[in-house]
Tab-separated table of C-alpha atoms in Angstrom:
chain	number	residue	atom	x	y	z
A	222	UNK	CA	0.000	0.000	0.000
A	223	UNK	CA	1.342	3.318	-1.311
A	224	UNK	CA	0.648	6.274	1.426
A	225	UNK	CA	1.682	9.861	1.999
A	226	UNK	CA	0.566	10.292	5.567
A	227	UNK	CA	-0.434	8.360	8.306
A	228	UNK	CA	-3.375	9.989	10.659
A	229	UNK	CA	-3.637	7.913	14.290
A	230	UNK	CA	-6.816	8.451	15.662
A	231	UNK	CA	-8.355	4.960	17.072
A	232	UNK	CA	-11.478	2.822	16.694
A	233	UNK	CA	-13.834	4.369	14.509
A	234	UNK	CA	-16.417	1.640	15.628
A	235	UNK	CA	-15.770	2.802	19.375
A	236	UNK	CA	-15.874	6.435	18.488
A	237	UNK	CA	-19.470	5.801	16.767
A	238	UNK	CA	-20.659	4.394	19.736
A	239	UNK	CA	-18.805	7.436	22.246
A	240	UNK	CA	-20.892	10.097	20.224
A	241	UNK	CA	-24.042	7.893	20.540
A	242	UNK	CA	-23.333	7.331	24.844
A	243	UNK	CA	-23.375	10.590	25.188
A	244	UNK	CA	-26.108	11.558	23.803
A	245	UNK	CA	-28.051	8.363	25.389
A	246	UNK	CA	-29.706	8.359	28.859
A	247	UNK	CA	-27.829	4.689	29.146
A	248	UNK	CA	-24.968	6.296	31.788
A	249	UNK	CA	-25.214	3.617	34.720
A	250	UNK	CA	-21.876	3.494	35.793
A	251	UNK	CA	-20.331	-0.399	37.065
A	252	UNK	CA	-23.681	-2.158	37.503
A	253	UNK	CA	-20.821	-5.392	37.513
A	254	UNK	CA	-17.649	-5.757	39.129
A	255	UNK	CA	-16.314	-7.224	36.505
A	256	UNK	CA	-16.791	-7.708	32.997
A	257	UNK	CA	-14.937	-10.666	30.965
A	258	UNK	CA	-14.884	-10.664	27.190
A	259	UNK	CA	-15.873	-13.962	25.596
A	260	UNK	CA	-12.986	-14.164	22.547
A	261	UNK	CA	-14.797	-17.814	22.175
A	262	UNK	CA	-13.295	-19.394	19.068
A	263	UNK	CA	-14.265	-23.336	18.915
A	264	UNK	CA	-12.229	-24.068	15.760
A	265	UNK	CA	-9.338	-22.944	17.562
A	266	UNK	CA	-9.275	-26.318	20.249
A	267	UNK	CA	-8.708	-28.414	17.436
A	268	UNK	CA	-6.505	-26.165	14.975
A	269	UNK	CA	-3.042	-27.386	13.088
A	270	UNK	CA	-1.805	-24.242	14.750
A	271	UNK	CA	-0.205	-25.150	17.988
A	272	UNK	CA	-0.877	-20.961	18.975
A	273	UNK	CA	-4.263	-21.465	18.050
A	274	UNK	CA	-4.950	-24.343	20.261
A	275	UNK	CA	-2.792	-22.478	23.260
A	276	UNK	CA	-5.458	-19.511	22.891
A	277	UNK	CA	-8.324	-21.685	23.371
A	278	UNK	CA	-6.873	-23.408	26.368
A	279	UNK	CA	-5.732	-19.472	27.388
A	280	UNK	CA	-9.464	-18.678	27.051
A	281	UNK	CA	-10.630	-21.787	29.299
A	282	UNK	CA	-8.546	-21.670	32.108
A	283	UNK	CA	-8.706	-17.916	32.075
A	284	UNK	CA	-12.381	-18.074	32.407
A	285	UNK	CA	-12.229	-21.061	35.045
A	286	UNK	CA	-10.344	-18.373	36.840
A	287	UNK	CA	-13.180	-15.957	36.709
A	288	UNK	CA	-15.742	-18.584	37.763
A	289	UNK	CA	-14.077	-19.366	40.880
A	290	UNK	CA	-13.651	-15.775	41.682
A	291	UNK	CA	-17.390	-15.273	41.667
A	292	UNK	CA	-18.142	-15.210	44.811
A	293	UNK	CA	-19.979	-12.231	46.021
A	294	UNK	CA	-19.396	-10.140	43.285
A	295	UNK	CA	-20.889	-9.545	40.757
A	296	UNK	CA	-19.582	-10.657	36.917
A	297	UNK	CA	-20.816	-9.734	33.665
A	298	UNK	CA	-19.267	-12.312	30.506
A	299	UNK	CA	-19.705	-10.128	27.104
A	300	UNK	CA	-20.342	-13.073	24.601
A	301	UNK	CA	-19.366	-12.498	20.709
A	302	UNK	CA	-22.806	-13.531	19.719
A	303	UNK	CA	-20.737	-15.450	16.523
A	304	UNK	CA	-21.947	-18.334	17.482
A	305	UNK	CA	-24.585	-18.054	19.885
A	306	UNK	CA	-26.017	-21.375	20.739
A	307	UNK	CA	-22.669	-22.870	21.108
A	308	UNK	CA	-20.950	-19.828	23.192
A	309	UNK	CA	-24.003	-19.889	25.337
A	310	UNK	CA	-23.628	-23.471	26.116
A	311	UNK	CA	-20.322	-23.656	26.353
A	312	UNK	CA	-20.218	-20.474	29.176
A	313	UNK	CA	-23.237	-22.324	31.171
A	314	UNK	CA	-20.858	-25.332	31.501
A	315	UNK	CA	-18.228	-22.894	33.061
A	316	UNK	CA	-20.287	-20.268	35.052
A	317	UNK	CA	-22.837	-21.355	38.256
A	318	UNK	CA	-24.436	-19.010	40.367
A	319	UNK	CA	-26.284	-16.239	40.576
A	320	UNK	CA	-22.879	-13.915	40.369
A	321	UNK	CA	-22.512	-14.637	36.858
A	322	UNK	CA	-24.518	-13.118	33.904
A	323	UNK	CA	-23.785	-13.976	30.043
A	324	UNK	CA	-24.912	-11.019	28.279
A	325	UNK	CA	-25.735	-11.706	24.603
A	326	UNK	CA	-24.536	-8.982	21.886
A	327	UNK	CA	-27.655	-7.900	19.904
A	328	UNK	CA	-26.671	-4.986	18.198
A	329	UNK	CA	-23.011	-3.939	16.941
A	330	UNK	CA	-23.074	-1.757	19.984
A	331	UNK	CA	-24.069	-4.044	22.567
A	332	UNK	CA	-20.646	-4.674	24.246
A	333	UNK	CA	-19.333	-0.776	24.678
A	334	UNK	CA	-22.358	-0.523	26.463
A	335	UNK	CA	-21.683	-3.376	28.302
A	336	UNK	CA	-18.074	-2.521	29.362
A	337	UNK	CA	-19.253	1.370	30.366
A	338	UNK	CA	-21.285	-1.054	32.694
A	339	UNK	CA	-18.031	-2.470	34.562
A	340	UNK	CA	-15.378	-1.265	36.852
A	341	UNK	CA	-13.172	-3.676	35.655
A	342	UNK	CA	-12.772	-5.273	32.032
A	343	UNK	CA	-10.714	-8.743	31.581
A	344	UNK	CA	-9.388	-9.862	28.050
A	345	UNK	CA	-6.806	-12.475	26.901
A	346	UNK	CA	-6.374	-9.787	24.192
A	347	UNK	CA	-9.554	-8.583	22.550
A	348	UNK	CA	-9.575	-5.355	20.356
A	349	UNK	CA	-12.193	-5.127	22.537
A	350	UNK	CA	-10.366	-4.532	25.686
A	351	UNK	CA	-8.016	-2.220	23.967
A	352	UNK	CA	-11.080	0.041	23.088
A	353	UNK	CA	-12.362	-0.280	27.028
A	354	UNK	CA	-8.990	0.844	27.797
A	355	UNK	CA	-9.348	4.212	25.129
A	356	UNK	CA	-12.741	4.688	26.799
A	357	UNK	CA	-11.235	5.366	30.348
A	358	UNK	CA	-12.080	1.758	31.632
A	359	UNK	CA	-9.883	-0.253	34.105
A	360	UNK	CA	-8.409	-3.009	31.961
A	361	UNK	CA	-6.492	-6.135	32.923
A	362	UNK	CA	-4.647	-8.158	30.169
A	363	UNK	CA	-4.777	-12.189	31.041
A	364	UNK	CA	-2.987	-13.058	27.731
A	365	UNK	CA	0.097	-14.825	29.858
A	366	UNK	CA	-2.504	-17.098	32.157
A	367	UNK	CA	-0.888	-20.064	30.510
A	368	UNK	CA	2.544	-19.308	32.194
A	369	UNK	CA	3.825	-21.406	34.908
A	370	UNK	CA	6.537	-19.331	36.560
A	371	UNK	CA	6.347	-15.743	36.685
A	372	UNK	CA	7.210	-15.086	33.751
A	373	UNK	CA	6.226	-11.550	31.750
A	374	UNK	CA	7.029	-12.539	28.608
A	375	UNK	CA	4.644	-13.045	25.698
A	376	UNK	CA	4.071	-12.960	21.784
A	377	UNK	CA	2.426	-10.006	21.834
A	378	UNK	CA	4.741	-6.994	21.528
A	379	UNK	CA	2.223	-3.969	22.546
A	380	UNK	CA	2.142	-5.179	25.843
A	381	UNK	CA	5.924	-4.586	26.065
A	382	UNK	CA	5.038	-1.029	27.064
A	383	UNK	CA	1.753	-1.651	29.204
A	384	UNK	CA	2.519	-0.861	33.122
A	385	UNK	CA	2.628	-4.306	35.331
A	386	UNK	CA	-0.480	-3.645	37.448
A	387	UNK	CA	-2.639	-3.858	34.162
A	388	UNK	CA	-0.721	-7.681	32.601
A	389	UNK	CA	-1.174	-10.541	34.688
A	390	UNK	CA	2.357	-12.268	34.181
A	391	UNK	CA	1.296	-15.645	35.934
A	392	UNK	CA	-1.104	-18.562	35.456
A	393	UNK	CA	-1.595	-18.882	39.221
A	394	UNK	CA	-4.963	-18.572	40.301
A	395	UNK	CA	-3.820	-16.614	43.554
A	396	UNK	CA	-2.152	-13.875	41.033
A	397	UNK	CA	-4.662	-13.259	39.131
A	398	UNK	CA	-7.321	-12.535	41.988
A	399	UNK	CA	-4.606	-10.159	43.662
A	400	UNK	CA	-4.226	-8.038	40.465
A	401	UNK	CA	-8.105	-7.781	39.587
A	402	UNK	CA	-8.915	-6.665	43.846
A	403	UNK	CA	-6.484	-4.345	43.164
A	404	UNK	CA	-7.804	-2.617	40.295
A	405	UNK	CA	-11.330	-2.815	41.602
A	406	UNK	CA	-9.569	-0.599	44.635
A	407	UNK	CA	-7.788	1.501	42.423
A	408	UNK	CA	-8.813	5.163	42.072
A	409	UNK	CA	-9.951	6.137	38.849
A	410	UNK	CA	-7.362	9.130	38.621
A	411	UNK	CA	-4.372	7.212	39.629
A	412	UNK	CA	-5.477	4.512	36.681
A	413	UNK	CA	-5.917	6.942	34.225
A	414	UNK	CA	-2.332	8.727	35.195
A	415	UNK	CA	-0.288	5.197	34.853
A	416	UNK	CA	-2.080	4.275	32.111
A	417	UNK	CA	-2.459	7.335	29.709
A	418	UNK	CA	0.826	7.040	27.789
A	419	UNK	CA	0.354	3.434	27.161
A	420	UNK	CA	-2.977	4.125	25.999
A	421	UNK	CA	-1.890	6.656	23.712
A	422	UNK	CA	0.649	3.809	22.297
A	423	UNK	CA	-1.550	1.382	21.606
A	424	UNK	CA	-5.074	3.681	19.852
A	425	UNK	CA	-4.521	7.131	19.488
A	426	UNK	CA	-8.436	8.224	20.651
A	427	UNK	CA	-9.401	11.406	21.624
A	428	UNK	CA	-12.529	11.982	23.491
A	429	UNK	CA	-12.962	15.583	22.071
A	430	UNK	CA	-11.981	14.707	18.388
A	431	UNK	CA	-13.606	11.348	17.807
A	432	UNK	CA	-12.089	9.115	14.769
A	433	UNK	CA	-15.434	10.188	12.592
A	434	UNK	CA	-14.477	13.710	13.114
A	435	UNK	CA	-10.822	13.393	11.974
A	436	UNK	CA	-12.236	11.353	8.920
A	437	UNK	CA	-14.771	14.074	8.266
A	438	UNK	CA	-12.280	16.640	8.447
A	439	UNK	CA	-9.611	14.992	6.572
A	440	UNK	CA	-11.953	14.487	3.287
A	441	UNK	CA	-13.067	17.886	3.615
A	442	UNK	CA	-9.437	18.661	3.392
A	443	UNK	CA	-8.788	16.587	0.561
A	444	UNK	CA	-11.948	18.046	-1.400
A	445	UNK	CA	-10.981	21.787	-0.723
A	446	UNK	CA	-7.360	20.856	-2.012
A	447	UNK	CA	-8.234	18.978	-5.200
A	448	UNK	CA	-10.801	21.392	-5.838
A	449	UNK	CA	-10.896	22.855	-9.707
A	450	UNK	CA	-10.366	26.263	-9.683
C-alpha cells in the first residue's frame, strides 16, 4: 500500500458508539464488578496451529479463573454472539451461580455498552479490551494465564510497554485474583495517570476529536485541495 501520511486516531467503531453514549440516557456506571470478554473461538481447540490451540486453552482456564472468583461479586461475561447457541452453552458449563450473567450482543453496539457497565474489564487480548482501555475503563490483560513461573514474557509486543499492574504475568490462580482486587480498589485518577501514555501507544483516541471527526475533516481537506479552480 502506497501512502503519503499516516493519521492515528483509534477505533472508529468505538468512536461511533462514544458520540451515541453521550447523547443516550444509558450512563449507569459499574452495575458489575467485573466484565470478561468472551474471545470464544471453537475451531481454535482443534486447529493445526499449535498458537491457536494455546489460545483456546488461554481462554478456558482464564475463564475457570473468573468462575471461581465469583463469589460475592458480581460478573458480567460479554459473549461475541458469533456463534450463539454454542458460546451460550459452552459459558453455562463454566459459570454457576447467581454472580454470573452472560450477556448476549444484539446490536453492533451491545458490548461498549456493556463494558461502560463495569469497573473492571478482563481480556486475553480482545480489540475489545483495547477500546475499554481508550474509553477510560480499568483493563487487565490475562494473555500470559498459561505461564507457569512468573514469567512476563509473551508474543504479543504492545504489551511490552503496558505498566505491570494492568498484565497478569502468571497462570496462578492466587495472582490473578490479587491483580483484579487491586484494580477494583484503584482510584480512577491514579489509573488513568499510569495508564495514559500506554494508551496513547496502543489507539490514538481522543474523546474531544472522535475518529469520525478526523475522517470528516480529513476528506473535507482533501476536497478543498483537489478542488478545480
Amino acid at each position: 500500500i502506497n501512502y503519503k501520511e499516516v493519521y492515528p486516531m483509534g477505533s472508529l467503531k468505538a468512536g461511533l458508539f462514544y458520540e451515541q453514549y453521550n447523547k443516550s440516557n444509558k450512563k449507569e456506571k459499574n452495575q458489575y464488578d467485573v466484565g470478561i470478554i468472551s474471545e470464544y473461538r471453537p475451531e481454535q481447540e482443534y486447529s493445526d496451529h499449535i498458537s491457536m490451540r494455546d489460545f483456546f486453552k488461554a481462554g478456558f482456564k482464564l475463564h475457570k479463573f473468573m468462575s471461581r472468583y465469583g463469589g460475592n461479586k458480581k460478573i458480567a461475561v460479554l459473549l461475541s454472539g458469533k456463534d450463539s447457541k454454542n458460546e451460550k452453552k459452552y459459558f453455562d458449563s463454566i459459570y454457576k451461580g447467581d454472580a454470573f450473567e452472560l450477556l448476549d450482543r444484539i446490536n453492533p453496539y451491545s458490548n461498549y455498552y456493556n463494558i461502560m457497565n463495569c469497573e473492571v474489564v478482563v481480556s486475553l487480548t480482545s480489540t475489545l479490551s483495547y477500546e475499554a482501555m481508550a474509553l477510560g475503563k480499568k483493563v487487565l490483560f490475562c494473555y500470559n494465564v498459561l505461564n507457569n513461573g512468573n514469567d512476563s514474557n509473551t508474543r504479543y509486543t504492545q504489551f511490552v510497554k503496558i505498566p505491570e499492574e494492568f498484565i497478569l504475568s502468571s497462570g496462578d490462580y492466587n495472582h490473578f485474583e490479587k491483580k483484579i482486587n487491586n484494580l477494583i480498589k484503584m482510584d480512577s485518577k491514579k489509573y488513568h495517570d499510569k495508564i495514559k501514555k500506554y494508551s496513547k501507544y496502543v489507539m490514538n483516541f481522543d474523546k474531544c476529536n472522535l475518529p469520525q471527526d478526523i475522517v470528516r475533516q480529513k476528506i473535507h481537506e482533501l476536497i478543498l485541495k483537489n478542488r478545480t479552480p
